[in-house]
């Protein structure tokens, strides 16, 4: 009770920066507010619960405090069995802000229909939020948002307990057990959604929740997932998977050869995918022992699909880095660069020469609108007030990437749980975690093919944060809604 009183003084009146950090990260508190929004033309009343929940050591000492925002639809009666969606962003080290105020939450950014910042900044109703069919909690891992390590007797817990693939999964599974128990959500069909690195996170969490917390899921949603298994593969795989994205970006900028440009994007991509898998991968696998004739033929076709010159492709030995593509695509057109996470965005470099852009045009654009919006929204709409800086990206280095078995963990979780379904969502213009890489992950998640009826892929005509484009915001939320409704009330026994 003493801690609670101190925190409430902090939350409502504010303290100086140093004092605020020490008090807030020791907190265990909740601020509740009531709201109404309109989703798909229907008025929805809901409660927003914003606060911090501790993570304890095995000795019962709080070692970290995680900031979260929890939205519950207000309905009569007991709603403890309503679907619950647990949402993570990525990084690692990214706050749970992007999907919160731009995708599934009840409020979204004030941006234009293509996702670009518009002043004055702020938030508006999200007419497509999934809050009508599921409650949602947005979780900020340690050192993101307002989540922090807690100091005890002048010391903080070992960073290795938090900052690594397996450490991250382990402590978040424990934290989620506490959250579900506190909020009486054990009977709810549960879903975890992760964007970018969050895809790695939720893939591992699916098994950790089952094996370590006895918590079984109905669904895992991978939004523009980062799969380090494929990124770390030999060039024959990792490089070839990039070509379909390059074709999509070139198509968007109207640079493909006339016969390709005249087709719809979805008529072009299957052709490029086939070439990438059946021609480019085998060619790259031959390395320096490929014949000059075959190398030349492959480079010519790559040029046809990407608009890069045959000369530059050959100079890269058919292995073209995406960073070079972002710099090169418009070099002789407008001289602008294209975005890494969303190649619809354009940048201006100091020099037209070079092999990679000076900065990520899309990320700077997003920080433009997200940062003021989330700081305003949490304080003024959700009434959670603190002088702690909201960390859009936090210090989580060094991040331990060893022993990444998350792809196989997800397969194992599916095998153990016949109710568990997985959906992938990707934007065609994402050059960092490409849509074809997501497809490759899906194809190789279950090599036996016996669970492929529980795997699905959805693509969108935008980038990494496909929901920023208004048309895709609606479509992607509709896809989530359909997925949740289909998998949350099966009326079937969980058996093979």
GROMACS .gro file of C-alpha atoms in nm:
model
  496
    1UNK     CA    1   0.000   0.000   0.000
    2UNK     CA    2   0.287   0.236   0.077
    3UNK     CA    3   0.436   0.182  -0.268
    4UNK     CA    4   0.096   0.233  -0.428
    5UNK     CA    5   0.049   0.571  -0.259
    6UNK     CA    6   0.391   0.693  -0.363
    7UNK     CA    7   0.331   0.588  -0.721
    8UNK     CA    8  -0.009   0.752  -0.741
    9UNK     CA    9   0.145   1.080  -0.628
   10UNK     CA   10   0.399   1.036  -0.905
   11UNK     CA   11   0.140   0.943  -1.164
   12UNK     CA   12  -0.088   1.237  -1.101
   13UNK     CA   13   0.145   1.515  -0.989
   14UNK     CA   14   0.487   1.428  -1.138
   15UNK     CA   15   0.834   1.452  -0.987
   16UNK     CA   16   1.171   1.549  -1.122
   17UNK     CA   17   1.330   1.313  -1.372
   18UNK     CA   18   1.562   1.124  -1.136
   19UNK     CA   19   1.305   1.081  -0.860
   20UNK     CA   20   1.041   0.976  -1.109
   21UNK     CA   21   1.261   0.704  -1.254
   22UNK     CA   22   1.337   0.552  -0.913
   23UNK     CA   23   0.974   0.554  -0.802
   24UNK     CA   24   0.801   0.451  -1.123
   25UNK     CA   25   1.019   0.151  -1.190
   26UNK     CA   26   0.941   0.023  -0.840
   27UNK     CA   27   0.568   0.053  -0.895
   28UNK     CA   28   0.281  -0.188  -0.914
   29UNK     CA   29  -0.021   0.019  -0.998
   30UNK     CA   30  -0.315   0.069  -1.229
   31UNK     CA   31  -0.496   0.370  -1.371
   32UNK     CA   32  -0.838   0.300  -1.524
   33UNK     CA   33  -1.032   0.521  -1.763
   34UNK     CA   34  -1.362   0.473  -1.946
   35UNK     CA   35  -1.407   0.534  -2.318
   36UNK     CA   36  -1.637   0.491  -2.616
   37UNK     CA   37  -1.539   0.440  -2.978
   38UNK     CA   38  -1.704   0.332  -3.303
   39UNK     CA   39  -1.588   0.013  -3.475
   40UNK     CA   40  -1.739  -0.092  -3.806
   41UNK     CA   41  -2.024   0.152  -3.746
   42UNK     CA   42  -2.111   0.023  -3.399
   43UNK     CA   43  -2.056   0.207  -3.068
   44UNK     CA   44  -1.817   0.016  -2.841
   45UNK     CA   45  -1.770   0.101  -2.473
   46UNK     CA   46  -1.446  -0.008  -2.314
   47UNK     CA   47  -1.218   0.030  -2.013
   48UNK     CA   48  -0.850   0.115  -2.055
   49UNK     CA   49  -0.623  -0.012  -1.780
   50UNK     CA   50  -0.277   0.144  -1.787
   51UNK     CA   51  -0.006   0.064  -1.539
   52UNK     CA   52   0.299  -0.128  -1.434
   53UNK     CA   53   0.322  -0.487  -1.313
   54UNK     CA   54   0.637  -0.622  -1.147
   55UNK     CA   55   0.846  -0.922  -1.233
   56UNK     CA   56   0.980  -1.101  -0.925
   57UNK     CA   57   1.298  -1.296  -0.864
   58UNK     CA   58   1.285  -1.652  -0.731
   59UNK     CA   59   1.328  -1.493  -0.386
   60UNK     CA   60   1.012  -1.285  -0.429
   61UNK     CA   61   1.197  -0.956  -0.482
   62UNK     CA   62   1.072  -0.725  -0.761
   63UNK     CA   63   1.350  -0.695  -1.020
   64UNK     CA   64   1.169  -0.525  -1.307
   65UNK     CA   65   0.850  -0.335  -1.370
   66UNK     CA   66   0.674  -0.371  -1.706
   67UNK     CA   67   0.445  -0.103  -1.841
   68UNK     CA   68   0.131  -0.219  -2.020
   69UNK     CA   69  -0.199  -0.095  -2.158
   70UNK     CA   70  -0.499  -0.326  -2.139
   71UNK     CA   71  -0.825  -0.264  -2.323
   72UNK     CA   72  -1.141  -0.448  -2.217
   73UNK     CA   73  -1.473  -0.412  -2.391
   74UNK     CA   74  -1.751  -0.327  -2.144
   75UNK     CA   75  -2.019  -0.593  -2.175
   76UNK     CA   76  -2.279  -0.718  -1.926
   77UNK     CA   77  -2.206  -1.037  -1.735
   78UNK     CA   78  -1.884  -1.234  -1.697
   79UNK     CA   79  -1.652  -1.185  -1.994
   80UNK     CA   80  -1.363  -1.394  -1.862
   81UNK     CA   81  -1.383  -1.624  -2.165
   82UNK     CA   82  -1.366  -1.347  -2.426
   83UNK     CA   83  -1.064  -1.374  -2.661
   84UNK     CA   84  -0.750  -1.198  -2.537
   85UNK     CA   85  -0.480  -1.070  -2.774
   86UNK     CA   86  -0.135  -1.009  -2.622
   87UNK     CA   87   0.065  -0.768  -2.838
   88UNK     CA   88   0.441  -0.717  -2.872
   89UNK     CA   89   0.652  -0.507  -3.102
   90UNK     CA   90   1.009  -0.592  -3.186
   91UNK     CA   91   1.351  -0.437  -3.211
   92UNK     CA   92   1.464  -0.602  -2.994
   93UNK     CA   93   1.438  -0.295  -2.777
   94UNK     CA   94   1.128  -0.140  -2.931
   95UNK     CA   95   0.838  -0.014  -2.724
   96UNK     CA   96   0.491  -0.157  -2.778
   97UNK     CA   97   0.382   0.161  -2.951
   98UNK     CA   98   0.360   0.089  -3.322
   99UNK     CA   99   0.073  -0.159  -3.327
  100UNK     CA  100  -0.080   0.008  -3.021
  101UNK     CA  101  -0.161   0.344  -3.179
  102UNK     CA  102  -0.157   0.246  -3.545
  103UNK     CA  103  -0.302  -0.103  -3.587
  104UNK     CA  104  -0.525  -0.292  -3.345
  105UNK     CA  105  -0.589  -0.044  -3.063
  106UNK     CA  106  -0.901   0.177  -3.032
  107UNK     CA  107  -0.707   0.492  -3.124
  108UNK     CA  108  -0.470   0.545  -3.418
  109UNK     CA  109  -0.242   0.820  -3.539
  110UNK     CA  110  -0.361   1.121  -3.730
  111UNK     CA  111  -0.182   1.047  -4.057
  112UNK     CA  112  -0.277   1.065  -4.421
  113UNK     CA  113  -0.424   0.769  -4.608
  114UNK     CA  114  -0.081   0.644  -4.716
  115UNK     CA  115   0.069   0.668  -4.366
  116UNK     CA  116   0.265   0.994  -4.380
  117UNK     CA  117   0.275   1.237  -4.083
  118UNK     CA  118   0.020   1.516  -4.070
  119UNK     CA  119   0.038   1.813  -3.834
  120UNK     CA  120  -0.110   1.884  -3.590
  121UNK     CA  121  -0.012   1.546  -3.446
  122UNK     CA  122  -0.247   1.337  -3.239
  123UNK     CA  123  -0.478   1.036  -3.233
  124UNK     CA  124  -0.824   0.960  -3.363
  125UNK     CA  125  -1.074   0.675  -3.346
  126UNK     CA  126  -0.971   0.349  -3.511
  127UNK     CA  127  -1.288   0.239  -3.693
  128UNK     CA  128  -1.134  -0.104  -3.768
  129UNK     CA  129  -0.991  -0.206  -3.427
  130UNK     CA  130  -1.038  -0.569  -3.324
  131UNK     CA  131  -1.163  -0.457  -2.980
  132UNK     CA  132  -1.514  -0.551  -3.088
  133UNK     CA  133  -1.418  -0.922  -3.088
  134UNK     CA  134  -1.120  -0.940  -2.849
  135UNK     CA  135  -0.963  -0.762  -2.554
  136UNK     CA  136  -0.604  -0.647  -2.609
  137UNK     CA  137  -0.299  -0.593  -2.388
  138UNK     CA  138   0.008  -0.413  -2.520
  139UNK     CA  139   0.323  -0.518  -2.333
  140UNK     CA  140   0.648  -0.322  -2.316
  141UNK     CA  141   0.954  -0.541  -2.242
  142UNK     CA  142   1.224  -0.416  -2.005
  143UNK     CA  143   1.382  -0.081  -2.098
  144UNK     CA  144   1.109   0.006  -2.350
  145UNK     CA  145   0.818   0.245  -2.300
  146UNK     CA  146   0.809   0.305  -1.923
  147UNK     CA  147   0.936  -0.045  -1.836
  148UNK     CA  148   1.256  -0.049  -1.632
  149UNK     CA  149   1.482  -0.264  -1.417
  150UNK     CA  150   1.430  -0.210  -1.043
  151UNK     CA  151   1.713  -0.118  -0.812
  152UNK     CA  152   1.735  -0.312  -0.485
  153UNK     CA  153   1.999  -0.225  -0.224
  154UNK     CA  154   2.179  -0.019  -0.485
  155UNK     CA  155   2.192  -0.302  -0.738
  156UNK     CA  156   1.987  -0.411  -1.038
  157UNK     CA  157   1.936  -0.762  -1.171
  158UNK     CA  158   2.184  -0.907  -1.418
  159UNK     CA  159   2.098  -0.777  -1.766
  160UNK     CA  160   2.154  -1.128  -1.902
  161UNK     CA  161   1.823  -1.226  -1.740
  162UNK     CA  162   1.640  -1.001  -1.987
  163UNK     CA  163   1.842  -0.916  -2.297
  164UNK     CA  164   1.862  -1.218  -2.523
  165UNK     CA  165   1.634  -1.436  -2.732
  166UNK     CA  166   1.578  -1.703  -2.467
  167UNK     CA  167   1.601  -1.476  -2.163
  168UNK     CA  168   1.339  -1.244  -2.314
  169UNK     CA  169   1.102  -1.533  -2.379
  170UNK     CA  170   1.148  -1.685  -2.032
  171UNK     CA  171   1.076  -1.373  -1.825
  172UNK     CA  172   0.788  -1.257  -2.046
  173UNK     CA  173   0.619  -1.597  -2.010
  174UNK     CA  174   0.638  -1.561  -1.631
  175UNK     CA  175   0.507  -1.204  -1.646
  176UNK     CA  176   0.215  -1.310  -1.866
  177UNK     CA  177   0.117  -1.583  -1.622
  178UNK     CA  178   0.084  -1.316  -1.351
  179UNK     CA  179  -0.111  -1.085  -1.580
  180UNK     CA  180  -0.356  -1.354  -1.690
  181UNK     CA  181  -0.408  -1.466  -1.331
  182UNK     CA  182  -0.457  -1.114  -1.194
  183UNK     CA  183  -0.710  -1.031  -1.464
  184UNK     CA  184  -0.896  -1.363  -1.453
  185UNK     CA  185  -0.827  -1.451  -1.818
  186UNK     CA  186  -0.742  -1.820  -1.787
  187UNK     CA  187  -1.064  -1.923  -1.964
  188UNK     CA  188  -1.007  -1.686  -2.256
  189UNK     CA  189  -0.892  -1.808  -2.597
  190UNK     CA  190  -0.548  -1.647  -2.609
  191UNK     CA  191  -0.351  -1.501  -2.898
  192UNK     CA  192  -0.003  -1.352  -2.913
  193UNK     CA  193   0.087  -1.112  -3.192
  194UNK     CA  194   0.440  -0.993  -3.261
  195UNK     CA  195   0.581  -0.755  -3.518
  196UNK     CA  196   0.933  -0.776  -3.664
  197UNK     CA  197   1.161  -0.913  -3.388
  198UNK     CA  198   0.833  -0.966  -3.206
  199UNK     CA  199   0.779  -1.253  -3.450
  200UNK     CA  200   1.084  -1.430  -3.306
  201UNK     CA  201   0.955  -1.346  -2.957
  202UNK     CA  202   0.603  -1.486  -3.000
  203UNK     CA  203   0.728  -1.796  -3.184
  204UNK     CA  204   0.935  -1.883  -2.878
  205UNK     CA  205   0.667  -1.773  -2.633
  206UNK     CA  206   0.416  -2.015  -2.785
  207UNK     CA  207   0.614  -2.311  -2.652
  208UNK     CA  208   0.742  -2.142  -2.336
  209UNK     CA  209   0.387  -2.057  -2.229
  210UNK     CA  210   0.282  -2.419  -2.283
  211UNK     CA  211   0.582  -2.596  -2.134
  212UNK     CA  212   0.673  -2.354  -1.854
  213UNK     CA  213   0.342  -2.185  -1.763
  214UNK     CA  214   0.086  -2.447  -1.875
  215UNK     CA  215  -0.085  -2.181  -2.084
  216UNK     CA  216  -0.215  -2.296  -2.423
  217UNK     CA  217  -0.285  -2.060  -2.711
  218UNK     CA  218  -0.538  -2.051  -2.991
  219UNK     CA  219  -0.330  -1.839  -3.223
  220UNK     CA  220   0.004  -1.680  -3.305
  221UNK     CA  221   0.011  -1.384  -3.544
  222UNK     CA  222   0.344  -1.295  -3.707
  223UNK     CA  223   0.344  -0.938  -3.842
  224UNK     CA  224   0.638  -0.873  -4.076
  225UNK     CA  225   0.836  -1.132  -3.875
  226UNK     CA  226   1.211  -1.140  -3.842
  227UNK     CA  227   1.339  -1.496  -3.879
  228UNK     CA  228   1.708  -1.502  -3.797
  229UNK     CA  229   1.736  -1.861  -3.913
  230UNK     CA  230   1.679  -1.760  -4.273
  231UNK     CA  231   1.875  -1.434  -4.243
  232UNK     CA  232   2.172  -1.633  -4.118
  233UNK     CA  233   2.144  -1.895  -4.391
  234UNK     CA  234   2.391  -1.917  -4.680
  235UNK     CA  235   2.353  -1.662  -4.957
  236UNK     CA  236   2.181  -1.914  -5.180
  237UNK     CA  237   1.875  -1.882  -4.955
  238UNK     CA  238   1.895  -1.546  -4.779
  239UNK     CA  239   1.989  -1.346  -5.090
  240UNK     CA  240   1.746  -1.515  -5.328
  241UNK     CA  241   1.456  -1.444  -5.091
  242UNK     CA  242   1.509  -1.068  -5.142
  243UNK     CA  243   1.443  -1.058  -5.517
  244UNK     CA  244   1.059  -1.070  -5.509
  245UNK     CA  245   1.060  -0.771  -5.271
  246UNK     CA  246   1.287  -0.581  -5.511
  247UNK     CA  247   1.041  -0.649  -5.792
  248UNK     CA  248   0.753  -0.525  -5.579
  249UNK     CA  249   0.936  -0.202  -5.492
  250UNK     CA  250   1.031  -0.145  -5.856
  251UNK     CA  251   0.670  -0.209  -5.958
  252UNK     CA  252   0.547   0.047  -5.705
  253UNK     CA  253   0.781   0.310  -5.848
  254UNK     CA  254   0.672   0.218  -6.202
  255UNK     CA  255   1.020   0.114  -6.313
  256UNK     CA  256   0.971  -0.245  -6.430
  257UNK     CA  257   0.982  -0.332  -6.802
  258UNK     CA  258   0.658  -0.237  -6.976
  259UNK     CA  259   0.519  -0.591  -7.004
  260UNK     CA  260   0.563  -0.645  -6.628
  261UNK     CA  261   0.453  -0.299  -6.525
  262UNK     CA  262   0.128  -0.343  -6.716
  263UNK     CA  263   0.036  -0.639  -6.493
  264UNK     CA  264  -0.108  -0.621  -6.144
  265UNK     CA  265   0.151  -0.667  -5.869
  266UNK     CA  266   0.001  -0.999  -5.763
  267UNK     CA  267   0.035  -1.129  -6.117
  268UNK     CA  268   0.402  -1.031  -6.127
  269UNK     CA  269   0.521  -1.171  -5.795
  270UNK     CA  270   0.449  -1.544  -5.849
  271UNK     CA  271   0.669  -1.535  -6.158
  272UNK     CA  272   0.954  -1.372  -5.965
  273UNK     CA  273   0.912  -1.611  -5.671
  274UNK     CA  274   0.941  -1.907  -5.905
  275UNK     CA  275   1.261  -1.765  -6.055
  276UNK     CA  276   1.404  -1.693  -5.708
  277UNK     CA  277   1.350  -2.048  -5.583
  278UNK     CA  278   1.410  -2.254  -5.896
  279UNK     CA  279   1.681  -2.053  -6.075
  280UNK     CA  280   1.848  -1.796  -5.851
  281UNK     CA  281   1.893  -2.019  -5.545
  282UNK     CA  282   2.063  -2.298  -5.742
  283UNK     CA  283   2.280  -2.043  -5.921
  284UNK     CA  284   2.395  -1.883  -5.596
  285UNK     CA  285   2.457  -2.230  -5.450
  286UNK     CA  286   2.722  -2.289  -5.716
  287UNK     CA  287   2.922  -1.990  -5.591
  288UNK     CA  288   3.239  -1.925  -5.788
  289UNK     CA  289   3.202  -2.248  -5.986
  290UNK     CA  290   2.896  -2.132  -6.180
  291UNK     CA  291   2.965  -2.110  -6.553
  292UNK     CA  292   3.007  -1.768  -6.710
  293UNK     CA  293   2.714  -1.835  -6.942
  294UNK     CA  294   2.477  -1.928  -6.660
  295UNK     CA  295   2.593  -1.637  -6.445
  296UNK     CA  296   2.524  -1.397  -6.733
  297UNK     CA  297   2.177  -1.540  -6.800
  298UNK     CA  298   2.079  -1.521  -6.434
  299UNK     CA  299   2.207  -1.162  -6.404
  300UNK     CA  300   2.004  -1.062  -6.709
  301UNK     CA  301   1.686  -1.204  -6.562
  302UNK     CA  302   1.756  -1.047  -6.223
  303UNK     CA  303   1.795  -0.714  -6.398
  304UNK     CA  304   1.463  -0.769  -6.573
  305UNK     CA  305   1.287  -0.830  -6.241
  306UNK     CA  306   1.465  -0.565  -6.031
  307UNK     CA  307   1.561  -0.290  -6.282
  308UNK     CA  308   1.916  -0.299  -6.146
  309UNK     CA  309   2.180  -0.306  -6.417
  310UNK     CA  310   2.331  -0.639  -6.521
  311UNK     CA  311   2.671  -0.483  -6.461
  312UNK     CA  312   2.600  -0.401  -6.095
  313UNK     CA  313   2.444  -0.745  -6.038
  314UNK     CA  314   2.751  -0.917  -6.181
  315UNK     CA  315   2.977  -0.694  -5.972
  316UNK     CA  316   2.794  -0.833  -5.668
  317UNK     CA  317   2.832  -1.193  -5.792
  318UNK     CA  318   2.449  -1.218  -5.815
  319UNK     CA  319   2.428  -1.149  -5.439
  320UNK     CA  320   2.283  -0.797  -5.427
  321UNK     CA  321   2.255  -0.646  -5.076
  322UNK     CA  322   1.918  -0.481  -5.006
  323UNK     CA  323   2.104  -0.169  -4.884
  324UNK     CA  324   2.252  -0.128  -5.232
  325UNK     CA  325   1.907  -0.164  -5.386
  326UNK     CA  326   1.766   0.113  -5.161
  327UNK     CA  327   2.040   0.346  -5.283
  328UNK     CA  328   2.045   0.234  -5.645
  329UNK     CA  329   1.679   0.197  -5.747
  330UNK     CA  330   1.611   0.569  -5.809
  331UNK     CA  331   1.973   0.686  -5.844
  332UNK     CA  332   1.934   0.765  -6.215
  333UNK     CA  333   1.570   0.873  -6.184
  334UNK     CA  334   1.516   1.125  -5.905
  335UNK     CA  335   1.841   1.061  -5.718
  336UNK     CA  336   1.639   0.976  -5.408
  337UNK     CA  337   1.675   0.669  -5.188
  338UNK     CA  338   1.392   0.433  -5.097
  339UNK     CA  339   1.302   0.324  -4.745
  340UNK     CA  340   1.432   0.009  -4.581
  341UNK     CA  341   1.118  -0.093  -4.391
  342UNK     CA  342   0.883   0.055  -4.648
  343UNK     CA  343   1.020   0.132  -4.992
  344UNK     CA  344   0.734   0.365  -5.078
  345UNK     CA  345   0.911   0.628  -4.864
  346UNK     CA  346   1.180   0.845  -5.021
  347UNK     CA  347   1.496   0.996  -4.873
  348UNK     CA  348   1.750   1.262  -4.967
  349UNK     CA  349   2.118   1.174  -4.930
  350UNK     CA  350   2.410   1.416  -4.916
  351UNK     CA  351   2.566   1.250  -5.218
  352UNK     CA  352   2.414   1.058  -5.506
  353UNK     CA  353   2.714   0.825  -5.495
  354UNK     CA  354   2.753   0.543  -5.245
  355UNK     CA  355   2.632   0.192  -5.171
  356UNK     CA  356   2.369   0.255  -4.901
  357UNK     CA  357   2.136   0.537  -4.788
  358UNK     CA  358   2.244   0.791  -4.527
  359UNK     CA  359   1.935   0.717  -4.315
  360UNK     CA  360   1.612   0.518  -4.309
  361UNK     CA  361   1.357   0.752  -4.462
  362UNK     CA  362   1.055   0.555  -4.343
  363UNK     CA  363   1.164   0.526  -3.979
  364UNK     CA  364   1.229   0.899  -3.947
  365UNK     CA  365   0.886   0.963  -4.091
  366UNK     CA  366   0.723   0.726  -3.843
  367UNK     CA  367   0.906   0.871  -3.541
  368UNK     CA  368   0.776   1.208  -3.660
  369UNK     CA  369   0.418   1.108  -3.586
  370UNK     CA  370   0.439   0.824  -3.332
  371UNK     CA  371   0.653   0.994  -3.066
  372UNK     CA  372   0.435   1.299  -2.996
  373UNK     CA  373   0.118   1.094  -3.032
  374UNK     CA  374   0.204   0.822  -2.779
  375UNK     CA  375   0.333   1.070  -2.521
  376UNK     CA  376   0.017   1.280  -2.553
  377UNK     CA  377  -0.218   0.982  -2.566
  378UNK     CA  378  -0.088   0.807  -2.253
  379UNK     CA  379  -0.097   1.127  -2.045
  380UNK     CA  380  -0.413   1.293  -2.168
  381UNK     CA  381  -0.636   1.006  -2.284
  382UNK     CA  382  -0.525   0.729  -2.049
  383UNK     CA  383  -0.436   0.962  -1.758
  384UNK     CA  384  -0.104   0.794  -1.679
  385UNK     CA  385   0.131   1.079  -1.595
  386UNK     CA  386   0.500   1.052  -1.518
  387UNK     CA  387   0.822   1.239  -1.586
  388UNK     CA  388   0.994   0.921  -1.700
  389UNK     CA  389   1.080   0.951  -2.072
  390UNK     CA  390   0.887   0.711  -2.291
  391UNK     CA  391   1.156   0.499  -2.460
  392UNK     CA  392   1.057   0.439  -2.821
  393UNK     CA  393   1.377   0.233  -2.842
  394UNK     CA  394   1.558   0.123  -2.528
  395UNK     CA  395   1.904   0.003  -2.430
  396UNK     CA  396   1.897  -0.376  -2.452
  397UNK     CA  397   2.252  -0.438  -2.571
  398UNK     CA  398   2.432  -0.667  -2.585
  399UNK     CA  399   2.150  -0.890  -2.709
  400UNK     CA  400   2.226  -1.262  -2.690
  401UNK     CA  401   2.117  -1.423  -3.019
  402UNK     CA  402   2.261  -1.765  -2.942
  403UNK     CA  403   2.055  -2.085  -2.944
  404UNK     CA  404   1.769  -1.948  -3.149
  405UNK     CA  405   1.528  -2.239  -3.177
  406UNK     CA  406   1.214  -2.029  -3.197
  407UNK     CA  407   1.098  -2.155  -3.537
  408UNK     CA  408   1.109  -2.514  -3.420
  409UNK     CA  409   0.961  -2.409  -3.084
  410UNK     CA  410   0.655  -2.281  -3.267
  411UNK     CA  411   0.628  -2.606  -3.464
  412UNK     CA  412   0.652  -2.803  -3.142
  413UNK     CA  413   0.384  -2.586  -2.979
  414UNK     CA  414   0.154  -2.649  -3.276
  415UNK     CA  415   0.219  -3.023  -3.265
  416UNK     CA  416   0.134  -3.034  -2.895
  417UNK     CA  417  -0.175  -2.817  -2.929
  418UNK     CA  418  -0.424  -2.900  -3.208
  419UNK     CA  419  -0.606  -2.571  -3.142
  420UNK     CA  420  -0.300  -2.358  -3.223
  421UNK     CA  421  -0.313  -2.175  -3.559
  422UNK     CA  422  -0.057  -1.934  -3.705
  423UNK     CA  423  -0.111  -1.643  -3.942
  424UNK     CA  424   0.159  -1.437  -4.116
  425UNK     CA  425   0.097  -1.076  -4.224
  426UNK     CA  426   0.349  -0.892  -4.443
  427UNK     CA  427   0.377  -0.588  -4.666
  428UNK     CA  428   0.514  -0.639  -5.016
  429UNK     CA  429   0.730  -0.324  -4.997
  430UNK     CA  430   0.913  -0.420  -4.676
  431UNK     CA  431   1.283  -0.449  -4.757
  432UNK     CA  432   1.397  -0.551  -4.408
  433UNK     CA  433   1.176  -0.848  -4.317
  434UNK     CA  434   1.053  -0.924  -4.665
  435UNK     CA  435   0.720  -1.085  -4.744
  436UNK     CA  436   0.891  -1.373  -4.926
  437UNK     CA  437   1.110  -1.437  -4.624
  438UNK     CA  438   0.788  -1.468  -4.420
  439UNK     CA  439   0.653  -1.716  -4.674
  440UNK     CA  440   0.977  -1.912  -4.656
  441UNK     CA  441   0.948  -1.924  -4.276
  442UNK     CA  442   0.591  -2.048  -4.305
  443UNK     CA  443   0.685  -2.314  -4.562
  444UNK     CA  444   0.968  -2.444  -4.343
  445UNK     CA  445   0.798  -2.418  -4.006
  446UNK     CA  446   0.653  -2.766  -4.048
  447UNK     CA  447   0.862  -2.962  -4.302
  448UNK     CA  448   0.624  -3.259  -4.278
  449UNK     CA  449   0.339  -3.053  -4.424
  450UNK     CA  450   0.093  -3.220  -4.187
  451UNK     CA  451  -0.001  -2.893  -4.014
  452UNK     CA  452  -0.007  -2.661  -4.315
  453UNK     CA  453  -0.386  -2.629  -4.293
  454UNK     CA  454  -0.324  -2.432  -3.970
  455UNK     CA  455  -0.079  -2.192  -4.137
  456UNK     CA  456  -0.185  -1.893  -4.347
  457UNK     CA  457  -0.027  -1.590  -4.515
  458UNK     CA  458  -0.175  -1.248  -4.587
  459UNK     CA  459   0.003  -0.986  -4.799
  460UNK     CA  460  -0.059  -0.611  -4.827
  461UNK     CA  461   0.040  -0.332  -5.066
  462UNK     CA  462   0.252  -0.143  -4.818
  463UNK     CA  463   0.559  -0.206  -4.603
  464UNK     CA  464   0.672  -0.332  -4.264
  465UNK     CA  465   0.392  -0.148  -4.083
  466UNK     CA  466   0.136  -0.233  -4.347
  467UNK     CA  467  -0.143  -0.098  -4.127
  468UNK     CA  468  -0.027   0.263  -4.175
  469UNK     CA  469  -0.189   0.266  -4.516
  470UNK     CA  470  -0.560   0.326  -4.458
  471UNK     CA  471  -0.679   0.058  -4.698
  472UNK     CA  472  -0.451  -0.200  -4.538
  473UNK     CA  473  -0.549  -0.091  -4.186
  474UNK     CA  474  -0.900  -0.207  -4.262
  475UNK     CA  475  -0.803  -0.523  -4.450
  476UNK     CA  476  -0.541  -0.636  -4.197
  477UNK     CA  477  -0.776  -0.586  -3.900
  478UNK     CA  478  -1.050  -0.770  -4.089
  479UNK     CA  479  -0.805  -1.057  -4.145
  480UNK     CA  480  -0.726  -1.062  -3.773
  481UNK     CA  481  -1.094  -1.051  -3.684
  482UNK     CA  482  -1.171  -1.343  -3.914
  483UNK     CA  483  -0.875  -1.540  -3.777
  484UNK     CA  484  -0.984  -1.485  -3.414
  485UNK     CA  485  -1.349  -1.570  -3.475
  486UNK     CA  486  -1.258  -1.882  -3.670
  487UNK     CA  487  -1.013  -2.018  -3.413
  488UNK     CA  488  -1.166  -1.911  -3.080
  489UNK     CA  489  -1.488  -2.114  -3.080
  490UNK     CA  490  -1.426  -2.430  -3.279
  491UNK     CA  491  -1.683  -2.653  -3.105
  492UNK     CA  492  -1.436  -2.936  -3.170
  493UNK     CA  493  -1.232  -3.151  -2.937
  494UNK     CA  494  -0.859  -3.084  -2.929
  495UNK     CA  495  -0.741  -3.413  -3.077
  496UNK     CA  496  -0.581  -3.553  -3.389
   0.00000   0.00000   0.00000
